[in-house]
Tab-separated table of C-alpha atoms in Angstrom:
chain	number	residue	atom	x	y	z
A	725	UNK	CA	55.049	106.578	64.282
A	726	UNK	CA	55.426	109.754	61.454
A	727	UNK	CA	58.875	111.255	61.654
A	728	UNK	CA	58.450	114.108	64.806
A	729	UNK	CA	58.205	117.789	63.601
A	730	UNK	CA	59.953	119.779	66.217
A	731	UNK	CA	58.878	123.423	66.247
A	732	UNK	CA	61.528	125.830	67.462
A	733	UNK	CA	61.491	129.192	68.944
A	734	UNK	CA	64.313	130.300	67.192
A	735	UNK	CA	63.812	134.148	69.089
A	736	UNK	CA	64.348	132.925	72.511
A	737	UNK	CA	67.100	132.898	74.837
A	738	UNK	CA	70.465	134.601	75.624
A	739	UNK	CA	71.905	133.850	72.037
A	740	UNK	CA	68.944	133.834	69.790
A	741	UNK	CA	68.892	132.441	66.523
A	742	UNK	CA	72.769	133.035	65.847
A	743	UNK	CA	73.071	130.285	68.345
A	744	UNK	CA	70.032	128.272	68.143
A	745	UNK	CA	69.328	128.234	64.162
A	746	UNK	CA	72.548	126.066	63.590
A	747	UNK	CA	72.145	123.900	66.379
A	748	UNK	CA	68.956	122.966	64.769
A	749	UNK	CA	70.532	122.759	61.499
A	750	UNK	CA	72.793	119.972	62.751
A	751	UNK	CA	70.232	117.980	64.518
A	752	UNK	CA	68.510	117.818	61.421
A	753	UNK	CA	71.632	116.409	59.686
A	754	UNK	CA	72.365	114.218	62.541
A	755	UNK	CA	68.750	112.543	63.191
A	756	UNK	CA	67.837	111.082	59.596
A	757	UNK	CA	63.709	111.235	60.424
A	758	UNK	CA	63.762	114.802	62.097
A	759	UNK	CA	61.915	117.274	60.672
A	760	UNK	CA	61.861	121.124	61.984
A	761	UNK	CA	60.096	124.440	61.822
A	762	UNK	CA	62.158	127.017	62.358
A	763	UNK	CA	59.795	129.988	63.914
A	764	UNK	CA	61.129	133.645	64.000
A	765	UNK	CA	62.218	136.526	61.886
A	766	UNK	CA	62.387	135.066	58.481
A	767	UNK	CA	64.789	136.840	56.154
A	768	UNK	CA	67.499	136.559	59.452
A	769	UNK	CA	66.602	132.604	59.537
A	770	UNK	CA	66.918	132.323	55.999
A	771	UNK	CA	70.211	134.288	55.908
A	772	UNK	CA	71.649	131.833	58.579
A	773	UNK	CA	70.180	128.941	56.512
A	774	UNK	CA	72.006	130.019	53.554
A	775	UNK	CA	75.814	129.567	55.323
A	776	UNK	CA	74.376	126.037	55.772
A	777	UNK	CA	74.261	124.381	51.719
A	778	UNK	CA	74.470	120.776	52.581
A	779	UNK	CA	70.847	121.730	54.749
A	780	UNK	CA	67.874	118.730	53.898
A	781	UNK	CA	65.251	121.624	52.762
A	782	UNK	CA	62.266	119.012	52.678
A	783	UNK	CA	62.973	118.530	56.398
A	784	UNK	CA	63.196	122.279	57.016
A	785	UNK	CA	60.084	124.684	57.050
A	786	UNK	CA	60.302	128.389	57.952
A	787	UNK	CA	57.556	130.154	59.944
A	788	UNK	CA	57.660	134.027	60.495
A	789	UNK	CA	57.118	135.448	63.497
A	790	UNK	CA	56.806	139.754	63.711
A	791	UNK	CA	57.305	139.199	67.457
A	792	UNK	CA	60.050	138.002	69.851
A	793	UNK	CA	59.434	137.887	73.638
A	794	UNK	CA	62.097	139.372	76.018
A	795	UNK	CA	63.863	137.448	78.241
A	796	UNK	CA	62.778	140.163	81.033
A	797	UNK	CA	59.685	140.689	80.151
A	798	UNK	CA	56.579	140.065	82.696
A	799	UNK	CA	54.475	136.351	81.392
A	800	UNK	CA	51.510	139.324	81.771
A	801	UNK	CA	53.196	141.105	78.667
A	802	UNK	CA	53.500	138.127	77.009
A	803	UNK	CA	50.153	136.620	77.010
A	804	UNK	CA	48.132	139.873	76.656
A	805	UNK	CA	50.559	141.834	74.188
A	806	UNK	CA	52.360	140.070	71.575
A	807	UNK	CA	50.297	137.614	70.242
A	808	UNK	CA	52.940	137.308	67.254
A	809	UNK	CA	55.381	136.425	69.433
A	810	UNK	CA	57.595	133.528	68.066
A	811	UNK	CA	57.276	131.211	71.326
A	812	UNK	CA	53.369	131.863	70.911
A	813	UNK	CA	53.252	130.844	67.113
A	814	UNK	CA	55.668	127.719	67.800
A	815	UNK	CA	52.903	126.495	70.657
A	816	UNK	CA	50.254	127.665	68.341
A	817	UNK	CA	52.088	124.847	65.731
A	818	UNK	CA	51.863	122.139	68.237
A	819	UNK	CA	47.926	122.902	69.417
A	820	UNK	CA	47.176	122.832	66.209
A	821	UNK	CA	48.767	119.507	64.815
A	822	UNK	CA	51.291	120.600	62.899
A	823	UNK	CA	54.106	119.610	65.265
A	824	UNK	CA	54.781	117.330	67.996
A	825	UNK	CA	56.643	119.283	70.141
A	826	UNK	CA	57.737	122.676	71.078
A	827	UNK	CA	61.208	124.118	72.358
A	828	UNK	CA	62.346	127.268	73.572
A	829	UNK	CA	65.350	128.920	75.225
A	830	UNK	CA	63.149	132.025	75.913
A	831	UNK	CA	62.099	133.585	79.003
A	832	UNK	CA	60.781	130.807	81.127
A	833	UNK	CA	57.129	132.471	82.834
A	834	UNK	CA	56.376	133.492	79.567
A	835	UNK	CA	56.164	130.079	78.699
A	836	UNK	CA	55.079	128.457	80.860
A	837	UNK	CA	52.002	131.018	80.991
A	838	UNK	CA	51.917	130.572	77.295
A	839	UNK	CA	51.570	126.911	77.578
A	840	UNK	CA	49.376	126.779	79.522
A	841	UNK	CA	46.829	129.188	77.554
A	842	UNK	CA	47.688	127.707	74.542
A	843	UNK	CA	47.923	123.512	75.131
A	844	UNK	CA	45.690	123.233	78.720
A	845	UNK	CA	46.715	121.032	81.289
A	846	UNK	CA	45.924	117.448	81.172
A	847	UNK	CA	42.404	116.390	83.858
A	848	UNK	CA	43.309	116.706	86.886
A	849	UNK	CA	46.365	118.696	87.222
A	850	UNK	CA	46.669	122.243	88.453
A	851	UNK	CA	49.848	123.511	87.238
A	852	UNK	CA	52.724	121.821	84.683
A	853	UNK	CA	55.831	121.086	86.405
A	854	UNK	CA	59.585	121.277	84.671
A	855	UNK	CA	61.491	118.068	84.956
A	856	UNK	CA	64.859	117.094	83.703
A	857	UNK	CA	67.472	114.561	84.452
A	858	UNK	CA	69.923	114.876	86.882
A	859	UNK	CA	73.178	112.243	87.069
A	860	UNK	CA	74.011	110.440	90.082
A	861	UNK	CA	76.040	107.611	91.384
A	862	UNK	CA	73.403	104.975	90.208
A	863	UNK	CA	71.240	105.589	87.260
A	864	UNK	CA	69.712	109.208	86.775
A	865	UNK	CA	67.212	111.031	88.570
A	866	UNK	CA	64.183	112.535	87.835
A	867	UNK	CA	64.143	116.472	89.249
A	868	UNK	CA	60.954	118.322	89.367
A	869	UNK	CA	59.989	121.148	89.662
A	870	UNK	CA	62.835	123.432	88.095
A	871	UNK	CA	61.617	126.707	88.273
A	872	UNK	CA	58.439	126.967	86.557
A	873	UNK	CA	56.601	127.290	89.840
A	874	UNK	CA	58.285	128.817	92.345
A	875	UNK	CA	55.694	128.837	95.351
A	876	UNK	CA	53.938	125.342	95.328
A	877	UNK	CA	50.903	123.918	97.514
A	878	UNK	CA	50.960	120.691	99.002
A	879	UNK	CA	48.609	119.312	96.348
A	880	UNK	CA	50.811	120.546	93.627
A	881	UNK	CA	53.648	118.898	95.143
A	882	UNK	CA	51.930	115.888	95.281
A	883	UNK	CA	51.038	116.087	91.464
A	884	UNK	CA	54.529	116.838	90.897
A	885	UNK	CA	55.479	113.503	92.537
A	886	UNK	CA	52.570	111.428	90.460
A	887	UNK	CA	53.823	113.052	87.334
A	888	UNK	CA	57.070	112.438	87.915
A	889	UNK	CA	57.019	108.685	89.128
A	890	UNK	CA	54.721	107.977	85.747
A	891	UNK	CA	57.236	109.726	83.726
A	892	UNK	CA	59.909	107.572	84.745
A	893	UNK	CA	57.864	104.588	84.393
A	894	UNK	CA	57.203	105.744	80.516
A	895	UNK	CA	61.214	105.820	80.790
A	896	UNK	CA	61.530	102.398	81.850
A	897	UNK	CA	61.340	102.583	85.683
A	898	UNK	CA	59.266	99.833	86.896
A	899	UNK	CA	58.281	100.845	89.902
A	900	UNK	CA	59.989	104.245	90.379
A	901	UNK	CA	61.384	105.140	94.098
A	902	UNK	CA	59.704	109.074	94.913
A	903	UNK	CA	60.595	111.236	97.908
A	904	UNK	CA	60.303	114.593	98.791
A	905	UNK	CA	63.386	117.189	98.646
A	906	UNK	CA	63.801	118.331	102.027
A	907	UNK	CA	66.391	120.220	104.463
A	908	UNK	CA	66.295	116.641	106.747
A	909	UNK	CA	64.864	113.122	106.754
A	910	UNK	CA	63.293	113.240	110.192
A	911	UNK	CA	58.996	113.852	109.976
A	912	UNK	CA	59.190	116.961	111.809
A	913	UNK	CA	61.914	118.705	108.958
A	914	UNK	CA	60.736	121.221	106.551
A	915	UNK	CA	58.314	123.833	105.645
A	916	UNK	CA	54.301	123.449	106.419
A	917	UNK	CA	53.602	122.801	102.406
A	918	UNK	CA	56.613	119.672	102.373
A	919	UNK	CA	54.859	118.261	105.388
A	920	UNK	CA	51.544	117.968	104.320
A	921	UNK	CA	52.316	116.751	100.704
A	922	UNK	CA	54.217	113.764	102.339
A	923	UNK	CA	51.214	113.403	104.229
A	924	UNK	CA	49.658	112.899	100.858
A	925	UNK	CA	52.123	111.076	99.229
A	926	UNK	CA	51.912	108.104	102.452
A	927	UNK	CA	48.608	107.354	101.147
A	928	UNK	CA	49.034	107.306	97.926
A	929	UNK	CA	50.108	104.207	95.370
A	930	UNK	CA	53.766	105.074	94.979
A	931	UNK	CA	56.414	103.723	96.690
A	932	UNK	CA	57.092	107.093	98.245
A	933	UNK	CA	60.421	106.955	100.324
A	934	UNK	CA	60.172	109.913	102.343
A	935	UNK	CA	62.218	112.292	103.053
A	936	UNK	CA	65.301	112.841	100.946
A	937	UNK	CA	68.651	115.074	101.180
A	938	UNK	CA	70.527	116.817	98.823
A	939	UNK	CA	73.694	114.217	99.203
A	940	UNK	CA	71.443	111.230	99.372
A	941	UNK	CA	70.002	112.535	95.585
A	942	UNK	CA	73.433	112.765	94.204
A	943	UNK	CA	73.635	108.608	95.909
A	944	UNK	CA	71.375	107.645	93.697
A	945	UNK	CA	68.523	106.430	96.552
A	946	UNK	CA	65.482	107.368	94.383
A	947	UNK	CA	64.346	107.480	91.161
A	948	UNK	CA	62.542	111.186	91.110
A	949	UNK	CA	62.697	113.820	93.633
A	950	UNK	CA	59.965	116.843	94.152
A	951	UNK	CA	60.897	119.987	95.314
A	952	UNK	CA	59.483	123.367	94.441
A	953	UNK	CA	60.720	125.559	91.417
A	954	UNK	CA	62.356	127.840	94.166
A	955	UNK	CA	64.746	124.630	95.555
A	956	UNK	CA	64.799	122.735	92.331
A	957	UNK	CA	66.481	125.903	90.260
A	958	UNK	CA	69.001	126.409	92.706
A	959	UNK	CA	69.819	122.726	93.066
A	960	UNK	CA	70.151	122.771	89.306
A	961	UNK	CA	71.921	125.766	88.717
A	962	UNK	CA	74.407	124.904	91.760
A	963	UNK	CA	74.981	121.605	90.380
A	964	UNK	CA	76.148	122.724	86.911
A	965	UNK	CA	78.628	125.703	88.288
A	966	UNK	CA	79.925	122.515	90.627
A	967	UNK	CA	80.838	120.200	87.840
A	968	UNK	CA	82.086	123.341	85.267
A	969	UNK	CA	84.471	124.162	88.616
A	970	UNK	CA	85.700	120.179	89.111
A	971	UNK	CA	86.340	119.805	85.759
A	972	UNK	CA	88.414	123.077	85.466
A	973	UNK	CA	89.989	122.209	88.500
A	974	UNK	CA	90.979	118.650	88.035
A	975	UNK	CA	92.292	120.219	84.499
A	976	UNK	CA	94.574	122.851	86.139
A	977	UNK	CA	95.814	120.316	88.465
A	978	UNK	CA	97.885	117.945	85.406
A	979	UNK	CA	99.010	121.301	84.393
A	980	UNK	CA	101.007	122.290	87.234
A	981	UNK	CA	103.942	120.257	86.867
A	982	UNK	CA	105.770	117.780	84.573
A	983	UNK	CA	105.063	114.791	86.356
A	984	UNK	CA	101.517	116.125	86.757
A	985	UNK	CA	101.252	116.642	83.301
A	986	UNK	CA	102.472	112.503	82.763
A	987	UNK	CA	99.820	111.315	84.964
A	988	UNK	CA	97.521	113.686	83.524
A	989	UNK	CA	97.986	111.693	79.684
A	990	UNK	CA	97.697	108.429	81.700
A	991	UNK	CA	93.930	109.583	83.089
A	992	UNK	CA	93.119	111.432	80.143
A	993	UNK	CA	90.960	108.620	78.646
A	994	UNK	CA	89.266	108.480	81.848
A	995	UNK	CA	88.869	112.015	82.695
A	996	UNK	CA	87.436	112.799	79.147
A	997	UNK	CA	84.613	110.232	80.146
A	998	UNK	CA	84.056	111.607	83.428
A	999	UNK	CA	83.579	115.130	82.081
A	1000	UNK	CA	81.206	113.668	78.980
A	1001	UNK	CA	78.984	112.081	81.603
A	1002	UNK	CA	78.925	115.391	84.348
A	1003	UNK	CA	78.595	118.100	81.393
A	1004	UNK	CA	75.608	119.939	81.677
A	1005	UNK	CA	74.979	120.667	78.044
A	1006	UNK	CA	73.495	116.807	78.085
A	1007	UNK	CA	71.533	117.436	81.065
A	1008	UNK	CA	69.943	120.599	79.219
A	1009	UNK	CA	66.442	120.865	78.306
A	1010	UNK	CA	63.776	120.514	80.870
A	1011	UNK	CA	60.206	118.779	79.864
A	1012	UNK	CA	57.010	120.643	81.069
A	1013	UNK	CA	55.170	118.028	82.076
A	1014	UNK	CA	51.022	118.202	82.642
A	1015	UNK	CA	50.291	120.142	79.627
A	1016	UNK	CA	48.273	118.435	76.938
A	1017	UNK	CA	51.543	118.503	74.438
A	1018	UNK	CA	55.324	118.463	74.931
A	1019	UNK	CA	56.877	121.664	75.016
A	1020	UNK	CA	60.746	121.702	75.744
A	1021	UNK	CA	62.587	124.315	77.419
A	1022	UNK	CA	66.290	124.840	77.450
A	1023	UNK	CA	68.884	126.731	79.747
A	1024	UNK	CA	68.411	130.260	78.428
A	1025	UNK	CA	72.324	130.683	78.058
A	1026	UNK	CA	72.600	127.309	76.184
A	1027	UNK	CA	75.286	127.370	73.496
A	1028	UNK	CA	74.929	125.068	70.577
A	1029	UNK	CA	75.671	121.679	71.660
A	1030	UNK	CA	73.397	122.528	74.616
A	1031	UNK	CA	70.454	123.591	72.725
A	1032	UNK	CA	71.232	120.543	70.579
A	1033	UNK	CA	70.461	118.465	73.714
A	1034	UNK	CA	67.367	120.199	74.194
A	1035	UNK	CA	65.908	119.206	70.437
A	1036	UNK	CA	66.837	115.353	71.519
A	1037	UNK	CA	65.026	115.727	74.047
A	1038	UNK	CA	61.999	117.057	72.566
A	1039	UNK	CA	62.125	114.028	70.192
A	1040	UNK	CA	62.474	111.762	72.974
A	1041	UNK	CA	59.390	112.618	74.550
A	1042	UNK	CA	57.553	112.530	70.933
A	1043	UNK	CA	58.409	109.055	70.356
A	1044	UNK	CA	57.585	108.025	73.825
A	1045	UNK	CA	54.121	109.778	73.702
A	1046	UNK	CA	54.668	111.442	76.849
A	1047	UNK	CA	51.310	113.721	77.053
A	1048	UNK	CA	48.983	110.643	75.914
A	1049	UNK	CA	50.725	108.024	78.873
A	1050	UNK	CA	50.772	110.492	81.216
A	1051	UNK	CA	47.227	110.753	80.800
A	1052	UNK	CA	46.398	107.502	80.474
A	1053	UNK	CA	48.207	107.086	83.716
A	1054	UNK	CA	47.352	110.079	85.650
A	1055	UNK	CA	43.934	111.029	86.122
A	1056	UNK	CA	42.690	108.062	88.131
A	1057	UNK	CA	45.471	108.521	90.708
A	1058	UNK	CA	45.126	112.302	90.936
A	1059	UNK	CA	41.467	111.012	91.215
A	1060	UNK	CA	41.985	108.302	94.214
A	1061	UNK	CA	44.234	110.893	96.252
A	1062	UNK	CA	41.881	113.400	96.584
A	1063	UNK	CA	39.212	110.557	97.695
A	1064	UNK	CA	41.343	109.083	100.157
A	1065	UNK	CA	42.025	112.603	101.637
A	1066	UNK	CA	38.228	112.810	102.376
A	1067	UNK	CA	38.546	109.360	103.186
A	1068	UNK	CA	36.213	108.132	100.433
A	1069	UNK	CA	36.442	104.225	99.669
A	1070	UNK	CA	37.831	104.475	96.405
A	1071	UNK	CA	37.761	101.000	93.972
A	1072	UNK	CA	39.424	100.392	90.571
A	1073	UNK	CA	36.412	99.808	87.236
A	1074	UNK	CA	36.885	96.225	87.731
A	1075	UNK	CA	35.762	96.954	91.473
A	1076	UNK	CA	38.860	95.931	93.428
A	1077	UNK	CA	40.654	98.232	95.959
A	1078	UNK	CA	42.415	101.174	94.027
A	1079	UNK	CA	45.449	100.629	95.892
């Protein structure tokens, strides 16, 4: 494919574009067949731009922007009264063709509201859901939904768990494990909505696992786990402030004495690897997945090597085509649950059993 052209909201988040402008500048330098748009306040980009000489120009493009959205402000505000906003303009970029992918540190129900006005949803689904990787003791799990949508129906659940076991698959997974993030294994734990989405999920053509714990997550049993945005941003959130406090910890411990600080130098090639693979700036930048183009957004307080993360994985999900195979994928097994709910007798084109 065409080298991706990432557009960035370079407004958004805690930091703005003191942070986020060169963090973009060196992903640009670092990934030979990136290309960016920079979308914001101009002369301030171009000022930061400037400390930046050795900066590939033909890769760069700047876009202004009058507007910036708060990261307070309601997603009502956002949709109805800036429409120069720089998160708009950057999904305006991507709508339009003239990027691949869209990421943002800025306030996240602005856009996701903004997403969804501006790209649509692909057929078929009702609401885009946040994903991300998390790591566990086997290979890394797919998380959804992180916050975007806090108060989730059964059926949106059960989109969430389609969307995610596809993704995966597009991520290598051949036949990704799914189960439901709940407060027990047994059938009779959880809220009414958890219930009746894994009453959806028995019948439908995943290998849905059930039931799954926080603990048995971080075990690596399954390959993507659904929660709601309420659940899913405090298991994310908790997760990170866990590792930053091991790591310090385990840090503070070689410190405390001589022969602490000797063993420390011997497991000091280890414990550097241990705290590259549980830092959260690699886990940052959650895809919105269901829209009908990629839109990335990272942690609002992201620093620079986080937001870097964030721009990889925009790019990641550009070369893998994510919109087009989730679509591809998607719509006739959205379609087939909803007929085996009423009970319909569903068959595939070639007129075999769908499942």
């Amino acid at each position: 494919m065409s080298a991706p052209i990432i557009a960035i909201d370079a407004m958004g988040g805690d930091f703005g574009p003191r942070c986020i402008v060169p963090a973009s500048l060196e992903c640009l330098a670092e990934i030979p067949s990136l290309h960016l748009t920079l979308v914001g306040q101009s002369s301030l980009i171009e000022e930061i731009v400037a400390l930046h000489p050795g900066t590939d120009r033909a890769r760069l493009q700047i876009v202004h922007a009058d507007e910036a959205i708060g990261m307070h402000e309601r997603p009502a505000q956002a949709l109805r009264g800036k429409p120069g906003s720089s998160m708009r303009i950057a999904l305006e970029l991507v709508r339009d063709g003239k990027a691949q992918a869209c990421v943002s540190a800025g306030n996240t129900g602005a856009l996701m509201a903004l997403a969804r006005q501006v790209l649509k949803t692909l057929p078929g689904v009702d609401r885009p859901a946040m994903v991300t990787a998390i790591p566990t003791r086997a290979n890394p799990c797919l998380l959804l939904d992180l916050g975007a949508n806090v108060d989730c129906t059964a059926e949106q659940l059960y989109q969430f768990a389609v969307m995610g076991s596809v993704a995966a698959q597009v991520l290598g997974v051949e036949r990704p494990k799914v189960a439901l993030l709940n407060v027990g294994t047994e059938d009779i734990k959880g809220n009414q909505q958890v219930r009746q989405a894994a009453a959806l999920l028995q019948q439908a053509d995943l290998d849905y696992r059930g039931f799954i714990e926080g603990d048995g997550l971080y075990r690596g049993e399954v390959d993507v786990a659904v929660c709601d945005g309420f659940v899913g941003n405090i298991l994310l959130k908790s997760s990170e402030g866990l590792a930053q406090m091991v790591s310090e910890r385990v840090e503070l411990l070689f410190k405390r004495s001589l022969l602490a600080r000797l063993v420390g130098g011997l497991a000091l090639p280890l414990l550097r690897k241990l705290r590259a693979d549980l830092r959260p700036a690699q886990y940052n930048g959650a895809s919105f997945l269901g829209l009908q183009g990629i839109v990335v957004k990272s942690h609002g307080g992201a620093g620079k090597e986080s937001f870097k993360w964030a721009i990889r994985r925009a790019t990641q999900d550009v070369r893998y085509n994510l919109p087009e195979q989730l679509h591809e994928r998607l719509e006739h097994r959205l379609v087939c649950a909803r007929a085996t709910e009423r009970g319909d007798d569903v068959t595939a084109s070639d007129g075999s059993p769908s499942n």
